[in-house]
Short mmCIF file of C-alpha atoms and ligand atoms in Angstrom, two decimals:
data_model
loop_
_atom_site.label_atom_id
_atom_site.label_comp_id
_atom_site.label_asym_id
_atom_site.label_seq_id
_atom_site.Cartn_x
_atom_site.Cartn_y
_atom_site.Cartn_z
CA MET A 1 -0.07 0.10 -0.02
CA SER A 2 1.54 3.48 -1.13
CA LYS A 3 2.22 5.34 1.93
CA ARG A 4 2.39 8.76 -0.19
CA LEU A 5 0.51 11.40 1.87
CA VAL A 6 -2.38 13.26 0.26
CA GLY A 7 -3.26 16.78 0.63
CA SER A 8 -7.01 17.27 1.20
CA VAL A 9 -8.77 20.25 -0.54
CA THR A 10 -10.90 22.07 2.04
CA GLN A 11 -12.66 25.16 1.31
CA GLY A 12 -9.92 26.81 -0.85
CA ALA A 13 -6.87 26.24 0.69
CA VAL A 14 -4.90 22.93 0.42
CA VAL A 15 -4.36 21.44 4.09
CA ARG A 16 -1.73 18.71 4.44
CA ARG A 17 -3.46 15.86 6.19
CA THR A 18 -1.39 13.03 7.22
CA VAL A 19 -4.26 10.29 7.63
CA PHE A 20 -5.17 9.29 3.96
CA ASN A 21 -3.02 7.88 1.31
CA GLU A 22 -3.61 7.28 -2.39
CA ASP A 23 -5.60 4.19 -1.63
CA HIS A 24 -8.17 5.80 0.49
CA GLU A 25 -8.15 8.70 -2.09
CA ALA A 26 -9.15 5.91 -4.92
CA PHE A 27 -12.04 4.61 -2.53
CA ARG A 28 -13.10 8.37 -2.22
CA GLU A 29 -13.48 8.47 -6.14
CA THR A 30 -15.40 5.12 -6.04
CA VAL A 31 -17.79 6.12 -3.06
CA ARG A 32 -18.36 9.37 -4.64
CA ALA A 33 -19.52 7.90 -8.15
CA PHE A 34 -21.66 5.26 -6.30
CA ILE A 35 -23.47 8.10 -4.14
CA GLU A 36 -23.96 10.02 -7.40
CA ALA A 37 -25.33 7.01 -9.16
CA GLU A 38 -27.19 5.12 -6.44
CA VAL A 39 -28.26 7.52 -3.69
CA VAL A 40 -28.69 11.32 -5.11
CA PRO A 41 -31.26 10.49 -7.60
CA VAL A 42 -33.33 8.45 -5.16
CA TYR A 43 -32.87 10.47 -1.96
CA ASP A 44 -35.82 12.52 -1.89
CA GLU A 45 -37.87 9.35 -2.20
CA TRP A 46 -35.92 8.01 0.68
CA PHE A 47 -36.37 10.99 2.81
CA ALA A 48 -40.18 10.77 2.32
CA ALA A 49 -40.52 7.19 3.15
CA GLY A 50 -38.48 7.46 6.20
CA GLN A 51 -35.84 4.91 5.35
CA ALA A 52 -33.64 3.45 2.66
CA PRO A 53 -35.01 0.42 1.01
CA ARG A 54 -33.68 -3.21 2.09
CA ASP A 55 -32.37 -3.74 -1.19
CA PHE A 56 -29.83 -0.71 -1.19
CA TYR A 57 -28.11 -2.74 1.62
CA TYR A 58 -27.23 -5.33 -0.90
CA LYS A 59 -25.90 -2.77 -2.90
CA LEU A 60 -23.50 -1.62 -0.20
CA GLY A 61 -22.48 -5.35 0.39
CA GLU A 62 -21.72 -5.58 -3.33
CA LEU A 63 -19.62 -2.44 -3.02
CA GLY A 64 -17.74 -4.12 -0.60
CA VAL A 65 -18.22 -1.43 2.13
CA PHE A 66 -19.40 -3.84 5.02
CA GLY A 67 -16.38 -6.22 4.50
CA ILE A 68 -13.36 -3.85 4.53
CA ARG A 69 -12.34 -4.87 7.91
CA VAL A 70 -13.42 -8.44 7.88
CA PRO A 71 -10.67 -11.23 7.58
CA GLU A 72 -10.38 -12.37 3.75
CA GLU A 73 -11.48 -16.08 4.80
CA PHE A 74 -14.93 -14.63 5.72
CA GLY A 75 -15.46 -12.53 2.53
CA GLY A 76 -13.83 -9.40 3.49
CA ALA A 77 -11.03 -7.33 2.58
CA GLY A 78 -9.20 -7.92 5.71
CA ILE A 79 -7.92 -4.21 6.05
CA ASP A 80 -7.30 -3.64 9.74
CA SER A 81 -8.13 0.13 9.39
CA HIS A 82 -11.19 2.33 9.90
CA LYS A 83 -9.85 4.90 7.42
CA PHE A 84 -12.01 3.84 4.60
CA GLU A 85 -15.22 4.26 6.98
CA ALA A 86 -13.84 7.57 7.72
CA VAL A 87 -13.82 8.36 3.74
CA MET A 88 -17.45 7.08 3.50
CA TYR A 89 -18.61 9.69 6.51
CA GLU A 90 -16.86 12.66 4.59
CA GLU A 91 -18.37 11.60 1.13
CA THR A 92 -22.02 11.19 2.31
CA ALA A 93 -21.76 14.21 4.35
CA ARG A 94 -20.38 15.75 1.22
CA ALA A 95 -23.32 14.86 -0.81
CA GLY A 96 -25.89 15.78 1.94
CA VAL A 97 -26.91 12.27 2.03
CA SER A 98 -26.79 9.26 4.30
CA PHE A 99 -26.75 5.45 3.83
CA GLY A 100 -29.69 5.14 6.24
CA GLY A 101 -29.88 2.71 9.21
CA SER A 102 -26.91 0.82 7.57
CA GLY A 103 -24.38 2.92 9.38
CA VAL A 104 -24.74 1.10 12.54
CA HIS A 105 -23.96 -2.25 10.76
CA VAL A 106 -20.41 -1.70 10.65
CA LEU A 107 -19.86 0.92 13.22
CA LEU A 108 -21.92 -0.79 16.16
CA GLY A 109 -22.14 -4.49 14.88
CA LEU A 110 -18.80 -5.28 13.65
CA PRO A 111 -16.67 -4.53 16.85
CA TYR A 112 -18.57 -6.97 18.93
CA ILE A 113 -18.21 -9.76 16.13
CA GLU A 114 -14.48 -9.03 16.12
CA MET A 115 -13.84 -8.92 19.79
CA LEU A 116 -16.22 -11.53 20.99
CA ALA A 117 -17.47 -14.20 18.25
CA THR A 118 -16.08 -17.68 18.36
CA ASP A 119 -14.95 -19.05 15.20
CA GLU A 120 -17.87 -20.96 14.64
CA GLN A 121 -19.88 -17.81 15.20
CA LYS A 122 -17.75 -15.97 12.87
CA LYS A 123 -18.07 -18.53 10.14
CA ARG A 124 -21.84 -18.37 10.65
CA PHE A 125 -22.20 -14.59 10.66
CA LEU A 126 -19.57 -12.81 8.81
CA PRO A 127 -20.29 -13.87 5.27
CA LYS A 128 -23.71 -12.65 5.50
CA PHE A 129 -22.71 -9.84 7.46
CA VAL A 130 -20.31 -8.89 4.35
CA SER A 131 -22.81 -9.39 1.89
CA GLY A 132 -25.49 -7.09 3.50
CA GLU A 133 -27.75 -10.54 3.56
CA GLU A 134 -27.74 -10.12 7.41
CA MET A 135 -27.94 -6.63 8.79
CA TRP A 136 -26.97 -6.00 12.19
CA ALA A 137 -28.12 -3.44 14.99
CA LEU A 138 -27.41 -2.97 18.66
CA ALA A 139 -29.96 -2.77 21.30
CA MET A 140 -28.76 -1.37 24.55
CA THR A 141 -31.43 1.62 25.16
CA GLU A 142 -34.69 0.79 27.08
CA PRO A 143 -37.70 3.15 27.44
CA GLY A 144 -36.69 3.65 30.99
CA THR A 145 -32.98 3.86 30.66
CA GLY A 146 -30.34 5.32 28.38
CA SER A 147 -27.52 6.87 29.92
CA ASP A 148 -27.49 4.76 32.75
CA VAL A 149 -26.87 1.55 31.06
CA ALA A 150 -26.60 -0.69 34.20
CA GLY A 151 -30.12 -0.02 34.95
CA MET A 152 -31.76 -1.99 32.10
CA LYS A 153 -34.33 -4.27 32.82
CA THR A 154 -34.59 -6.80 29.84
CA THR A 155 -33.61 -10.11 31.19
CA ALA A 156 -32.42 -13.32 29.67
CA LYS A 157 -32.85 -16.61 31.53
CA LEU A 158 -30.99 -19.80 30.82
CA SER A 159 -33.59 -22.66 30.20
CA ALA A 160 -33.60 -25.80 32.38
CA ASP A 161 -32.04 -27.77 29.78
CA GLY A 162 -29.41 -25.22 29.34
CA THR A 163 -29.79 -25.07 25.34
CA HIS A 164 -31.33 -21.42 25.02
CA TYR A 165 -31.94 -18.18 27.10
CA VAL A 166 -35.51 -16.91 27.40
CA LEU A 167 -35.44 -13.32 26.61
CA ASN A 168 -38.04 -10.85 27.82
CA GLY A 169 -38.29 -6.91 27.65
CA ALA A 170 -38.05 -4.01 25.43
CA LYS A 171 -35.82 -1.55 23.70
CA THR A 172 -36.12 1.57 21.89
CA PHE A 173 -34.56 4.20 19.63
CA ILE A 174 -32.84 1.36 17.89
CA THR A 175 -31.16 2.48 14.80
CA GLY A 176 -31.58 -0.07 12.00
CA GLY A 177 -34.21 -1.79 14.10
CA VAL A 178 -36.79 -2.03 11.24
CA HIS A 179 -34.65 -3.82 8.89
CA ALA A 180 -32.22 -5.56 10.99
CA ASP A 181 -31.66 -9.59 10.80
CA ARG A 182 -29.37 -9.79 13.70
CA VAL A 183 -29.69 -7.48 16.74
CA ILE A 184 -27.08 -7.56 19.44
CA VAL A 185 -29.39 -7.50 22.39
CA CYS A 186 -28.13 -6.35 25.94
CA ALA A 187 -29.75 -8.24 28.78
CA ARG A 188 -29.27 -9.14 32.19
CA THR A 189 -28.58 -12.75 32.96
CA SER A 190 -27.91 -11.98 36.68
CA ALA A 191 -28.92 -9.57 39.23
CA PRO A 192 -26.49 -6.53 39.78
CA ARG A 193 -23.96 -7.27 42.85
CA GLU A 194 -24.15 -5.08 45.65
CA ASP A 195 -20.73 -3.87 45.12
CA ASP A 196 -20.98 -3.88 41.34
CA ARG A 197 -24.38 -2.78 39.72
CA ARG A 198 -22.62 -3.35 36.26
CA PHE A 199 -22.42 -6.97 36.81
CA GLY A 200 -24.76 -9.38 35.33
CA ILE A 201 -25.31 -8.10 31.75
CA SER A 202 -24.87 -10.25 28.64
CA LEU A 203 -24.85 -9.78 25.01
CA PHE A 204 -26.84 -11.68 22.42
CA ALA A 205 -26.89 -11.98 18.86
CA VAL A 206 -30.57 -12.42 18.31
CA ASP A 207 -32.06 -13.46 15.17
CA THR A 208 -34.93 -11.32 14.48
CA LYS A 209 -37.14 -13.66 12.86
CA SER A 210 -37.44 -15.55 16.32
CA ALA A 211 -40.81 -16.31 17.64
CA GLY A 212 -41.85 -13.76 20.14
CA TYR A 213 -39.50 -10.90 18.64
CA SER A 214 -41.34 -7.84 17.20
CA VAL A 215 -40.50 -4.60 16.02
CA GLY A 216 -42.88 -1.86 17.19
CA ARG A 217 -43.14 1.56 15.88
CA LYS A 218 -40.64 2.80 13.27
CA LEU A 219 -40.23 6.44 15.42
CA ASP A 220 -40.93 9.74 13.77
CA LYS A 221 -37.85 11.72 14.34
CA LEU A 222 -36.66 15.44 14.19
CA GLY A 223 -33.69 14.47 11.70
CA LEU A 224 -32.01 11.29 10.58
CA LYS A 225 -35.42 10.92 8.44
CA VAL A 226 -33.69 8.16 6.32
CA SER A 227 -32.58 6.24 9.10
CA ASP A 228 -34.95 3.38 10.43
CA THR A 229 -35.13 4.00 14.11
CA ALA A 230 -37.48 1.34 15.92
CA GLU A 231 -38.85 0.01 19.14
CA LEU A 232 -38.32 -3.64 19.98
CA ALA A 233 -40.19 -6.08 22.01
CA PHE A 234 -39.19 -9.58 23.25
CA VAL A 235 -41.88 -11.87 24.81
CA ASP A 236 -40.10 -15.46 25.80
CA VAL A 237 -37.66 -15.23 22.87
CA GLU A 238 -35.54 -18.38 22.82
CA VAL A 239 -32.09 -17.39 21.97
CA PRO A 240 -29.90 -20.31 21.39
CA VAL A 241 -26.76 -20.44 23.74
CA ASP A 242 -24.58 -20.45 20.55
CA ASP A 243 -25.91 -16.96 20.07
CA LEU A 244 -24.29 -15.62 23.44
CA LEU A 245 -21.34 -13.23 22.47
CA GLY A 246 -18.64 -13.31 24.83
CA GLU A 247 -18.89 -14.58 28.38
CA GLU A 248 -22.15 -14.37 30.51
CA ASN A 249 -22.34 -11.33 32.78
CA LYS A 250 -19.27 -9.30 31.34
CA GLY A 251 -21.69 -7.18 28.90
CA PHE A 252 -20.99 -4.11 30.48
CA HIS A 253 -17.21 -4.37 30.15
CA TYR A 254 -17.78 -5.17 26.36
CA LEU A 255 -19.81 -2.31 26.05
CA GLY A 256 -17.46 0.12 27.80
CA HIS A 257 -14.68 -1.12 25.29
CA ASN A 258 -16.31 -0.64 22.15
CA LEU A 259 -18.27 2.50 22.82
CA ALA A 260 -14.87 4.19 22.24
CA SER A 261 -15.05 3.42 18.24
CA GLU A 262 -18.78 4.05 18.38
CA ARG A 263 -17.90 7.47 19.77
CA TRP A 264 -15.05 7.93 17.42
CA GLY A 265 -17.52 7.37 14.48
CA ILE A 266 -19.91 9.87 15.77
CA ALA A 267 -17.14 12.73 16.25
CA PHE A 268 -15.65 11.73 12.63
CA GLY A 269 -19.26 12.15 11.27
CA ALA A 270 -19.91 15.36 12.90
CA TYR A 271 -16.77 16.81 12.03
CA ALA A 272 -17.72 15.73 8.29
CA GLN A 273 -20.84 17.28 8.55
CA ALA A 274 -19.48 20.49 9.77
CA LYS A 275 -16.97 20.51 6.54
CA ALA A 276 -19.88 19.92 4.35
CA ALA A 277 -21.90 22.68 6.06
CA VAL A 278 -19.17 25.16 5.21
CA ARG A 279 -18.96 24.02 1.70
CA PHE A 280 -22.47 24.25 0.96
CA ALA A 281 -22.93 27.99 2.76
CA LYS A 282 -19.81 29.00 0.61
CA GLU A 283 -21.49 27.98 -2.44
CA TYR A 284 -25.02 29.45 -1.46
CA VAL A 285 -23.50 32.99 -0.56
CA GLN A 286 -21.59 33.27 -3.73
CA GLU A 287 -24.91 32.79 -5.96
CA ARG A 288 -27.36 34.59 -3.77
CA ALA A 289 -27.66 38.36 -4.33
CA VAL A 290 -29.23 40.52 -1.43
CA PHE A 291 -29.14 44.60 -1.87
CA GLY A 292 -27.70 44.09 -5.39
CA LYS A 293 -24.60 42.30 -4.17
CA PRO A 294 -23.51 38.54 -3.48
CA VAL A 295 -24.20 37.70 0.15
CA ALA A 296 -20.45 36.55 -0.12
CA SER A 297 -19.33 40.16 -0.41
CA PHE A 298 -20.67 41.11 3.06
CA GLN A 299 -17.75 41.21 5.71
CA ASN A 300 -20.00 39.70 8.14
CA THR A 301 -20.21 36.64 5.82
CA LYS A 302 -16.72 36.38 5.12
CA PHE A 303 -15.84 36.48 9.03
CA GLU A 304 -18.84 33.84 9.91
CA LEU A 305 -17.20 31.34 7.26
CA ALA A 306 -13.79 32.17 8.10
CA ALA A 307 -14.57 31.43 11.84
CA CYS A 308 -16.44 28.23 10.78
CA GLN A 309 -13.72 27.10 8.79
CA ALA A 310 -11.10 27.54 11.61
CA GLU A 311 -13.53 25.37 13.72
CA VAL A 312 -13.68 22.80 11.21
CA ASP A 313 -9.90 22.67 10.88
CA ALA A 314 -9.60 21.92 14.65
CA ALA A 315 -12.19 19.53 14.40
CA GLU A 316 -10.68 17.65 11.37
CA ALA A 317 -7.32 17.56 13.58
CA VAL A 318 -9.19 16.06 16.66
CA ALA A 319 -11.17 13.68 14.59
CA ASP A 320 -7.89 12.34 12.65
CA ARG A 321 -5.75 12.09 15.61
CA ALA A 322 -8.63 9.88 17.21
CA LEU A 323 -8.73 8.01 14.16
CA GLU A 324 -5.05 7.49 14.04
CA ALA A 325 -5.38 6.26 17.89
CA LEU A 326 -8.20 4.06 17.13
CA ASP A 327 -6.28 2.15 14.23
CA ALA A 328 -3.53 1.79 16.59
CA GLY A 329 -5.58 0.22 19.07
CA GLU A 330 -4.83 3.37 21.54
CA LEU A 331 -8.06 5.00 21.68
CA THR A 332 -9.09 5.40 25.54
CA PRO A 333 -12.58 5.87 26.37
CA ALA A 334 -11.56 9.51 27.71
CA GLU A 335 -10.12 10.30 24.29
CA ALA A 336 -13.23 9.17 22.63
CA ALA A 337 -15.41 10.90 24.84
CA SER A 338 -13.30 14.16 24.31
CA ALA A 339 -13.19 13.89 20.44
CA LYS A 340 -17.09 13.13 20.49
CA LEU A 341 -17.63 16.15 22.80
CA PHE A 342 -15.43 18.59 20.71
CA CYS A 343 -16.67 17.45 17.42
CA THR A 344 -20.18 17.27 17.91
CA GLU A 345 -20.43 20.69 19.65
CA VAL A 346 -18.33 22.33 16.94
CA ALA A 347 -20.64 20.89 14.40
CA HIS A 348 -23.72 22.27 16.19
CA ARG A 349 -22.16 25.69 16.11
CA VAL A 350 -21.01 25.61 12.76
CA ILE A 351 -23.71 24.10 10.92
CA ASP A 352 -26.22 26.69 12.72
CA ARG A 353 -24.13 29.50 11.40
CA CYS A 354 -24.02 28.08 8.12
CA LEU A 355 -27.75 27.74 8.05
CA GLN A 356 -27.96 31.36 8.98
CA LEU A 357 -26.32 32.36 5.84
CA HIS A 358 -28.91 30.76 3.71
CA GLY A 359 -31.65 32.90 5.25
CA GLY A 360 -35.36 31.40 4.88
CA TYR A 361 -33.99 28.94 2.23
CA GLY A 362 -31.78 27.39 4.95
CA PHE A 363 -34.96 26.18 6.81
CA MET A 364 -36.22 24.32 3.74
CA ASN A 365 -35.93 20.56 3.46
CA GLU A 366 -34.77 20.91 -0.24
CA TYR A 367 -31.75 22.64 0.74
CA PRO A 368 -29.17 20.22 2.29
CA ILE A 369 -28.15 22.39 5.06
CA ALA A 370 -31.48 22.18 6.62
CA ARG A 371 -31.18 18.15 6.43
CA LEU A 372 -27.73 18.70 8.06
CA TYR A 373 -28.99 20.83 10.68
CA ALA A 374 -31.77 18.37 11.86
CA ASP A 375 -29.56 15.38 11.40
CA ASN A 376 -26.53 16.73 13.33
CA ARG A 377 -28.59 17.50 16.49
CA VAL A 378 -28.72 13.91 17.69
CA ASN A 379 -24.84 13.63 17.79
CA ARG A 380 -24.72 15.28 21.06
CA ILE A 381 -27.24 12.83 22.27
CA TYR A 382 -26.60 9.14 21.09
CA GLY A 383 -23.80 7.17 21.52
CA GLY A 384 -23.60 9.04 25.12
CA THR A 385 -24.96 12.48 25.62
CA SER A 386 -22.66 15.43 26.04
CA GLU A 387 -23.07 15.53 29.80
CA VAL A 388 -22.12 11.84 29.78
CA MET A 389 -18.74 12.63 27.89
CA LYS A 390 -17.89 15.43 30.28
CA MET A 391 -18.23 12.83 33.39
CA ILE A 392 -16.10 10.40 31.52
CA ILE A 393 -13.45 12.88 30.82
CA ALA A 394 -13.75 14.42 34.38
CA LYS A 395 -13.00 10.92 35.82
CA SER A 396 -10.06 10.53 33.80
CA MET A 397 -8.92 13.70 35.01
CA GLY A 398 -9.10 12.33 38.65
CA LEU A 399 -12.28 14.43 39.35
C1 FAD B 1 -31.94 8.83 16.71
C2 FAD B 1 -31.32 7.96 17.86
C3 FAD B 1 -30.75 6.62 17.53
C4 FAD B 1 -30.55 6.08 18.56
N1 FAD B 1 -29.90 4.73 18.15
C5 FAD B 1 -29.62 3.83 19.31
C6 FAD B 1 -29.02 2.50 18.97
O1 FAD B 1 -28.94 2.10 17.77
N2 FAD B 1 -28.97 1.82 19.84
C7 FAD B 1 -29.25 2.15 21.35
O2 FAD B 1 -29.03 1.21 22.16
N3 FAD B 1 -29.63 3.43 21.65
C8 FAD B 1 -29.59 4.24 20.58
N4 FAD B 1 -29.96 5.49 20.99
C9 FAD B 1 -30.25 5.90 22.15
C10 FAD B 1 -29.16 7.01 22.78
O3 FAD B 1 -28.03 6.16 22.91
C11 FAD B 1 -29.61 7.30 24.09
O4 FAD B 1 -30.96 8.40 23.85
C12 FAD B 1 -28.84 8.26 25.08
O5 FAD B 1 -27.78 7.51 25.34
C13 FAD B 1 -29.28 9.02 26.06
O6 FAD B 1 -30.23 8.38 26.73
P1 FAD B 1 -31.84 8.76 27.14
O7 FAD B 1 -32.30 9.12 25.76
O8 FAD B 1 -32.21 7.79 28.07
O9 FAD B 1 -31.42 10.17 28.01
P2 FAD B 1 -31.45 10.09 29.43
O10 FAD B 1 -30.46 9.18 30.27
O11 FAD B 1 -32.89 9.97 29.94
O12 FAD B 1 -30.84 11.51 29.61
C14 FAD B 1 -31.69 12.53 30.14
C15 FAD B 1 -30.79 14.03 30.18
O13 FAD B 1 -30.13 13.77 31.40
C16 FAD B 1 -28.83 14.11 31.39
N5 FAD B 1 -28.07 13.09 32.35
C17 FAD B 1 -27.99 11.76 32.34
N6 FAD B 1 -27.07 11.34 33.15
C18 FAD B 1 -26.46 12.29 33.83
C19 FAD B 1 -25.78 12.90 34.88
N7 FAD B 1 -25.27 11.86 35.60
N8 FAD B 1 -25.42 13.93 35.06
C20 FAD B 1 -25.85 15.05 34.52
N9 FAD B 1 -26.71 14.79 33.44
C21 FAD B 1 -27.05 13.75 33.14
C22 FAD B 1 -28.40 13.42 29.92
O14 FAD B 1 -27.11 14.32 29.31
C23 FAD B 1 -29.77 14.39 29.08
O15 FAD B 1 -29.55 15.51 28.98
C24 FAD B 1 -30.51 6.28 19.96
C25 FAD B 1 -31.03 7.61 20.39
C26 FAD B 1 -31.55 8.56 19.30
C27 FAD B 1 -32.32 9.84 19.70
#
């Protein structure tokens, strides 16, 4: 693989970035062409329908984007890096689109298979994961508990003959929950210990076709209109013991470990959205005339966009550094929390200022800035709220 470093053209200046090489840039061209051909022409239909069609995920599978990190023996490309995912975040944001609920398939699903699946499970799960035949989601949040993961009430009890667990409970806000074929469900297999309330949670790769498993409402959201977010219910669902991921009762530890990569993904996605917002605003203000002059000619516009660009440059540096740390296996929970907090807060400020420069058109969903504004809002909430990120960072500071 070539190690030549590639400058990335931002909003006019060429900023030397060290994270991507020529292979990533070639991949960028492929993804960009794919988005132009397969997503942009139909995106308004997906937006109106509130989800991307299931068939689209097979196309993503064919494109090879689900298998980048999956070992070759299971049908993937065997590349131990998140950089190609990072390119996808940049390209979808740049085009003002998303790949629907499939975003969680790799970001949330794959780390658990990589970390916990036995060889038998990998053989069973990964080929279908790579092709898009089986889409994955992750179900932690419950109607009564989100930030406080240890407070979950869903239970999984081992059957008397030891062949399966019996799953009962409910989850909510599950991204990809409508289309998912396998959901990593977090459930209590034991009561919490008096000295450790995190003990007793286990993870299961639940087949969504199982009897007693049902998908409730597809939730109507402020943003992320193309992503299917659902309620799930489990009534005496029999989950074979072979579908337990990792060891019983250690689920909280696994979640804590993998939330760092999820938070990097949200941080990087938010930075990419902020960068796209500046691009959309720059294009818009050059075309729009007010008082007989382009909006771009006002000093306020130049200052606003310059300030936004500076924030995006800083967020890019943070997101890239976290990416390198993630690839090196060195991204700590506190660093991931810091990157998520910083990049999502930057994106929030930048996208709002860029929308303002659009005037009333910025409020119209036909303009990508309006959709970005709505889509970005949840970045400060899901994967752990900004307040929870501050708690993690403060703890790492010994506070
Ligand atoms: C669009 C969307 C998609 C999602 N996708 C998924 C998914 O795929 N899988 C999944 O499992 N979950 C998913 N979630 C759930 C998400 O991770 C939770 O919403 C999030 O963790 C917050 O939990 P909560 O909604 O229960 O808020 P709560 O925990 O009820 O928090 C309410 C408020 O209290 C604050 N708060 C909480 N604890 C403290 C504290 N100790 N100190 C100070 N303030 C505090 C919070 O910051 C927040 O402001 C999704 C959510 C959304 C909106």
